[in-house]
CSV table of C-alpha atoms and ligand atoms in Angstrom, one decimal:
chain,number,residue,atom,x,y,z
A,215,MET,CA,-208.2,-55.6,-185.2
A,216,SER,CA,-210.4,-57.1,-188.0
A,217,ALA,CA,-209.2,-56.5,-191.5
A,218,PRO,CA,-210.1,-53.1,-192.9
A,219,SER,CA,-212.9,-53.3,-195.4
A,220,ILE,CA,-211.0,-51.4,-198.2
A,221,ILE,CA,-207.3,-52.0,-198.8
A,222,THR,CA,-205.5,-50.0,-201.4
A,223,ILE,CA,-202.2,-50.9,-203.1
A,224,ASP,CA,-200.5,-48.4,-205.2
A,225,GLY,CA,-197.0,-48.4,-206.8
A,226,PRO,CA,-195.1,-48.4,-210.0
A,227,ALA,CA,-195.3,-50.9,-212.9
A,228,GLY,CA,-193.9,-54.3,-212.0
A,229,ALA,CA,-193.6,-53.8,-208.2
A,230,GLY,CA,-195.8,-56.9,-207.6
A,231,LYS,CA,-199.1,-55.1,-206.8
A,232,SER,CA,-201.3,-57.5,-208.6
A,233,THR,CA,-199.6,-60.6,-207.1
A,234,LEU,CA,-199.9,-59.0,-203.6
A,235,GLY,CA,-203.5,-57.8,-204.2
A,236,GLU,CA,-204.6,-61.2,-205.4
A,237,LEU,CA,-203.0,-63.2,-202.6
A,238,LEU,CA,-204.2,-60.7,-200.0
A,239,ALA,CA,-207.8,-60.7,-201.3
A,240,ARG,CA,-207.8,-64.5,-201.4
A,241,ARG,CA,-206.5,-64.7,-197.8
A,242,LEU,CA,-209.2,-62.3,-196.6
A,243,GLY,CA,-212.0,-63.5,-198.8
A,244,TYR,CA,-212.2,-60.1,-200.5
A,245,LEU,CA,-212.8,-59.0,-204.1
A,246,PHE,CA,-209.5,-58.3,-205.9
A,247,PHE,CA,-209.9,-55.3,-208.2
A,248,ASP,CA,-206.9,-54.2,-210.4
A,249,THR,CA,-207.9,-50.8,-211.7
A,250,GLY,CA,-205.1,-50.8,-214.3
A,251,VAL,CA,-207.2,-53.2,-216.4
A,252,MET,CA,-209.7,-50.4,-216.9
A,253,TYR,CA,-207.0,-48.1,-218.5
A,254,ARG,CA,-205.7,-51.1,-220.5
A,255,ALA,CA,-209.2,-52.0,-221.7
A,256,LEU,CA,-209.6,-48.4,-222.9
A,257,ALA,CA,-206.2,-48.5,-224.7
A,258,TRP,CA,-207.3,-51.8,-226.3
A,259,ALA,CA,-210.5,-50.1,-227.6
A,260,VAL,CA,-208.6,-47.1,-228.8
A,261,LEU,CA,-206.4,-49.3,-231.0
A,262,ARG,CA,-209.4,-51.3,-232.1
A,263,HIS,CA,-211.3,-48.1,-233.2
A,264,SER,CA,-208.1,-46.6,-234.7
A,265,ILE,CA,-208.5,-43.5,-232.5
A,266,ASN,CA,-205.5,-41.2,-231.9
A,267,PRO,CA,-204.6,-41.9,-228.2
A,268,GLU,CA,-203.5,-38.2,-227.8
A,269,ASP,CA,-207.0,-37.0,-228.9
A,270,ASP,CA,-208.5,-36.4,-225.4
A,271,GLU,CA,-212.1,-35.7,-226.7
A,272,ALA,CA,-212.2,-38.8,-228.9
A,273,VAL,CA,-210.8,-41.0,-226.1
A,274,ALA,CA,-213.2,-39.6,-223.5
A,275,ALA,CA,-216.1,-40.1,-225.9
A,276,LEU,CA,-215.0,-43.7,-226.3
A,277,VAL,CA,-214.7,-44.5,-222.6
A,278,ARG,CA,-218.2,-43.1,-222.0
A,279,ARG,CA,-219.7,-45.8,-224.2
A,280,LEU,CA,-217.4,-48.6,-223.1
A,281,ASP,CA,-218.7,-51.3,-220.9
A,282,ILE,CA,-215.8,-52.7,-219.0
A,283,GLN,CA,-216.5,-55.7,-216.7
A,284,VAL,CA,-214.0,-57.4,-214.5
A,285,HIS,CA,-215.0,-60.9,-213.2
A,286,PRO,CA,-213.3,-63.5,-211.1
A,287,PRO,CA,-211.4,-66.0,-213.3
A,288,GLY,CA,-213.9,-68.8,-212.7
A,289,ASP,CA,-212.8,-72.1,-214.2
A,290,ALA,CA,-210.1,-70.6,-216.5
A,291,THR,CA,-206.9,-72.6,-216.3
A,292,ASP,CA,-204.6,-70.2,-218.2
A,293,GLY,CA,-203.2,-68.5,-215.1
A,294,ARG,CA,-205.4,-65.4,-215.3
A,295,LEU,CA,-206.2,-63.5,-212.1
A,296,TYR,CA,-209.5,-62.2,-213.5
A,297,THR,CA,-211.5,-62.0,-216.7
A,298,VAL,CA,-212.0,-58.7,-218.5
A,299,LEU,CA,-214.8,-58.1,-220.9
A,300,VAL,CA,-215.1,-55.1,-223.1
A,301,ASN,CA,-218.6,-54.7,-224.5
A,302,GLY,CA,-218.9,-58.4,-223.9
A,303,VAL,CA,-215.7,-59.5,-225.6
A,304,ASP,CA,-213.1,-61.4,-223.5
A,305,VAL,CA,-209.9,-59.3,-223.9
A,306,THR,CA,-208.1,-60.5,-220.7
A,307,TRP,CA,-204.8,-61.5,-222.4
A,308,GLU,CA,-204.9,-58.9,-225.2
A,309,LEU,CA,-204.6,-56.3,-222.5
A,310,ARG,CA,-201.0,-57.5,-222.0
A,311,HIS,CA,-199.9,-57.0,-225.7
A,312,PRO,CA,-197.0,-54.6,-226.3
A,313,GLU,CA,-199.3,-52.4,-228.5
A,314,VAL,CA,-201.5,-51.8,-225.5
A,315,GLU,CA,-198.5,-51.2,-223.2
A,316,ARG,CA,-197.2,-48.7,-225.7
A,317,ILE,CA,-200.2,-46.4,-225.6
A,318,VAL,CA,-201.8,-47.1,-222.2
A,319,SER,CA,-200.0,-44.3,-220.4
A,320,ILE,CA,-201.1,-41.8,-223.0
A,321,THR,CA,-204.8,-42.7,-222.9
A,322,ALA,CA,-204.7,-42.8,-219.1
A,323,ARG,CA,-203.5,-39.3,-218.7
A,324,HIS,CA,-206.5,-37.4,-220.1
A,325,PRO,CA,-208.2,-35.7,-217.1
A,326,ALA,CA,-211.8,-36.4,-218.5
A,327,VAL,CA,-210.9,-40.1,-218.9
A,328,ARG,CA,-209.5,-40.3,-215.4
A,329,ALA,CA,-212.6,-38.6,-213.9
A,330,ILE,CA,-214.9,-41.2,-215.6
A,331,LEU,CA,-212.9,-44.2,-214.7
A,332,ARG,CA,-212.3,-43.0,-211.1
A,333,ASP,CA,-216.0,-42.7,-210.6
A,334,ARG,CA,-216.5,-46.3,-211.7
A,335,GLN,CA,-213.6,-47.5,-209.5
A,336,ARG,CA,-215.0,-45.6,-206.5
A,337,ALA,CA,-218.5,-47.2,-207.0
A,338,ILE,CA,-216.9,-50.7,-206.8
A,339,GLY,CA,-214.6,-49.7,-203.9
A,340,GLN,CA,-217.5,-48.3,-201.9
A,341,ARG,CA,-219.1,-51.8,-201.7
A,342,GLY,CA,-216.3,-52.7,-199.3
A,343,ARG,CA,-214.4,-56.0,-198.7
A,344,VAL,CA,-212.1,-55.1,-201.6
A,345,VAL,CA,-208.4,-55.0,-202.3
A,346,MET,CA,-207.9,-52.2,-204.9
A,347,VAL,CA,-204.7,-51.9,-206.9
A,348,GLY,CA,-203.5,-49.0,-209.0
A,349,ARG,CA,-201.5,-45.8,-209.0
A,350,ASP,CA,-203.8,-43.2,-207.3
A,351,ILE,CA,-206.2,-45.4,-205.3
A,352,GLY,CA,-205.1,-44.4,-201.8
A,353,SER,CA,-204.4,-40.8,-202.7
A,354,ILE,CA,-207.4,-39.9,-204.9
A,355,VAL,CA,-209.9,-42.7,-205.7
A,356,MET,CA,-210.4,-44.0,-202.1
A,357,PRO,CA,-208.7,-41.4,-199.9
A,358,ASP,CA,-210.7,-42.6,-196.8
A,359,ALA,CA,-209.6,-46.3,-197.2
A,360,PRO,CA,-208.5,-47.5,-193.7
A,361,LEU,CA,-205.4,-49.3,-195.0
A,362,LYS,CA,-203.2,-48.0,-197.8
A,363,ILE,CA,-200.1,-49.7,-199.1
A,364,TYR,CA,-197.5,-48.2,-201.4
A,365,LEU,CA,-195.5,-51.1,-202.9
A,366,ASP,CA,-192.2,-50.4,-204.5
A,367,ALA,CA,-189.2,-52.3,-205.8
A,368,SER,CA,-186.0,-51.2,-207.5
A,369,VAL,CA,-185.9,-51.0,-211.3
A,370,ASP,CA,-183.6,-54.0,-211.5
A,371,GLU,CA,-185.8,-56.2,-209.3
A,372,ARG,CA,-188.9,-55.2,-211.3
A,373,ALA,CA,-187.1,-55.9,-214.6
A,374,ARG,CA,-185.9,-59.3,-213.4
A,375,ARG,CA,-189.4,-60.3,-212.2
A,376,ARG,CA,-191.1,-59.3,-215.4
A,377,THR,CA,-188.5,-61.1,-217.5
A,378,ASN,CA,-189.0,-64.3,-215.5
A,379,GLU,CA,-192.8,-64.0,-215.6
A,380,ILE,CA,-192.7,-63.8,-219.4
A,381,ARG,CA,-190.2,-66.7,-219.7
A,382,GLN,CA,-192.3,-68.9,-217.4
A,383,ARG,CA,-195.3,-68.3,-219.7
A,384,GLY,CA,-193.1,-69.6,-222.5
A,385,GLY,CA,-192.4,-66.2,-224.1
A,386,SER,CA,-189.0,-64.7,-224.9
A,387,ALA,CA,-187.9,-61.6,-223.0
A,388,ASP,CA,-184.8,-59.5,-223.1
A,389,LEU,CA,-183.9,-58.2,-219.6
A,390,GLN,CA,-182.3,-54.9,-220.9
A,391,HIS,CA,-185.3,-54.2,-223.1
A,392,ILE,CA,-187.7,-54.8,-220.3
A,393,ARG,CA,-185.6,-52.6,-218.0
A,394,ASN,CA,-185.8,-49.7,-220.4
A,395,GLU,CA,-189.5,-50.2,-220.9
A,396,ILE,CA,-190.0,-50.0,-217.1
A,397,ILE,CA,-188.0,-46.8,-216.9
A,398,ARG,CA,-190.1,-45.4,-219.8
A,399,ARG,CA,-193.4,-46.4,-218.1
A,400,ASP,CA,-192.2,-44.9,-214.7
A,401,SER,CA,-191.6,-41.6,-216.3
A,402,LEU,CA,-195.0,-41.6,-218.1
A,403,ASP,CA,-196.9,-42.7,-215.1
A,404,ARG,CA,-195.1,-40.4,-212.7
A,405,HIS,CA,-197.9,-37.8,-212.7
A,406,VAL,CA,-200.4,-40.2,-211.2
A,407,SER,CA,-198.0,-42.3,-209.0
A,408,ALA,CA,-197.4,-41.2,-205.5
A,409,PRO,CA,-198.1,-42.6,-202.1
A,410,ALA,CA,-200.9,-41.2,-200.2
A,411,THR,CA,-199.7,-39.2,-197.2
A,412,ASP,CA,-200.9,-42.0,-194.9
A,413,ALA,CA,-199.7,-45.0,-196.9
A,414,CYS,CA,-197.5,-47.7,-195.5
A,415,ILE,CA,-194.5,-48.0,-197.9
A,416,ILE,CA,-193.1,-51.4,-198.6
A,417,VAL,CA,-190.0,-52.0,-200.7
A,418,SER,CA,-190.3,-55.6,-201.9
A,419,ASP,CA,-186.7,-56.2,-203.2
A,420,GLY,CA,-185.6,-59.7,-202.0
A,421,LEU,CA,-189.0,-60.6,-200.6
A,422,SER,CA,-191.2,-63.4,-201.9
A,423,PRO,CA,-194.9,-62.7,-202.7
A,424,ASP,CA,-195.9,-64.6,-199.5
A,425,GLN,CA,-193.4,-62.6,-197.4
A,426,VAL,CA,-194.9,-59.4,-198.7
A,427,VAL,CA,-198.5,-60.6,-197.8
A,428,ASP,CA,-197.3,-61.5,-194.3
A,429,LEU,CA,-195.8,-58.1,-193.9
A,430,VAL,CA,-199.0,-56.4,-194.9
A,431,VAL,CA,-201.1,-58.7,-192.7
A,432,SER,CA,-198.7,-57.9,-189.8
A,433,ARG,CA,-199.1,-54.2,-190.5
A,434,ILE,CA,-202.9,-54.1,-190.5
A,435,ASP,CA,-202.4,-51.8,-187.6
A,436,CYS,CA,-199.5,-50.1,-189.4
A,437,ASP,CA,-198.5,-46.6,-188.4
A,438,PRO,CA,-197.3,-44.7,-191.5
A,439,ASP,CA,-194.4,-43.4,-189.5
A,440,ASP,CA,-193.1,-47.0,-189.2
A,441,SER,CA,-193.1,-47.5,-193.0
A,442,GLN,CA,-190.2,-49.6,-194.2
A,443,ASP,CA,-188.6,-47.0,-196.4
A,444,THR,CA,-189.8,-43.5,-196.9
A,445,ARG,CA,-186.5,-42.0,-198.2
A,446,ALA,CA,-187.2,-42.0,-201.9
A,447,TYR,CA,-190.6,-40.4,-201.7
A,448,ASP,CA,-192.0,-37.0,-201.9
A,449,ARG,CA,-195.2,-37.4,-199.8
A,450,ALA,CA,-196.9,-34.5,-201.4
A,451,GLU,CA,-200.4,-35.3,-202.8
A,452,THR,CA,-200.3,-36.5,-206.4
A,453,SER,CA,-201.1,-33.9,-209.0
A,454,ASP,CA,-204.7,-34.4,-210.2
A,455,PRO,CA,-205.4,-32.3,-213.3
A,456,ALA,CA,-209.0,-33.3,-213.2
A,457,GLY,CA,-209.4,-32.0,-209.7
A,458,THR,CA,-211.4,-35.1,-208.7
B,694,LIG,O1,-200.8,-51.3,-213.4
B,694,LIG,P1,-200.9,-51.4,-214.9
B,694,LIG,O2,-199.5,-51.5,-215.6
B,694,LIG,O3,-201.8,-52.5,-215.4
B,694,LIG,O4,-201.5,-50.0,-215.4
B,694,LIG,C1,-201.7,-49.7,-216.7
B,694,LIG,C2,-201.7,-48.2,-217.0
B,694,LIG,O5,-202.8,-47.6,-216.4
B,694,LIG,C3,-200.4,-47.5,-216.5
B,694,LIG,O6,-200.0,-46.7,-217.5
B,694,LIG,C4,-200.9,-46.7,-215.3
B,694,LIG,C5,-202.3,-46.5,-215.6
B,694,LIG,N1,-203.1,-46.5,-214.3
B,694,LIG,C6,-203.5,-45.3,-213.8
B,694,LIG,O7,-203.2,-44.3,-214.4
B,694,LIG,N2,-204.2,-45.3,-212.7
B,694,LIG,C7,-204.6,-46.4,-212.0
B,694,LIG,N3,-205.3,-46.4,-210.9
B,694,LIG,C8,-204.1,-47.7,-212.5
B,694,LIG,C9,-203.4,-47.7,-213.7
């Protein structure tokens, strides 16, 4: 079977979705689109404009006038997977700041905001030949995508990976602090994070990024009933307060 034209990858923070998405897109010659950067770009703009992240109307008004562009990294040599421009300003690395991390789940949960960003994500996804990464892509944004992956890993594995990533970039990171932050993010993101009923579930503990890509490629014909591990999941549809 030839590769499906839209592949969705959902899962919790730190599960390795971006690494998998980028490797997979590169192998297939597809666009890699990490939808989390749209929510992060909005959180960055909320901080910049000193808006209260809880204020749903102000945040929705802001997102309507925000031009968020995601481009391939081009010649950049700083390890970026893409370049993100907000109203023309390169904010790629600023989106990883702790201040953005602190509020992004709050700005992302407003139904009006989600409706606007999902429409923009859908428009990009519908062009095809794309690997889309997020929390609700297979379940809500692109429910007709022919291949949906739900990528998970244990909290300990995710904390270890995040810590190593930061240290490899020359930063300092405390494993316990990062573990607590992942647990906090899981609980805030829970309302949008769930596998689509027809997602293939992969638990990546102990697997290298390339092994996960190989697993996905080998499952291009995956039967959801053969998923690696379905025990931990309630396969009910995610709640969608916006009804989109
Ligand atoms: O994947 P990430 O950590 O970059 O996501 C940033 C935030 O955006 C996180 O709080 C979850 C949210 N998000 C979302 O609600 N829906 C998506 N499709 C992608 C991300």
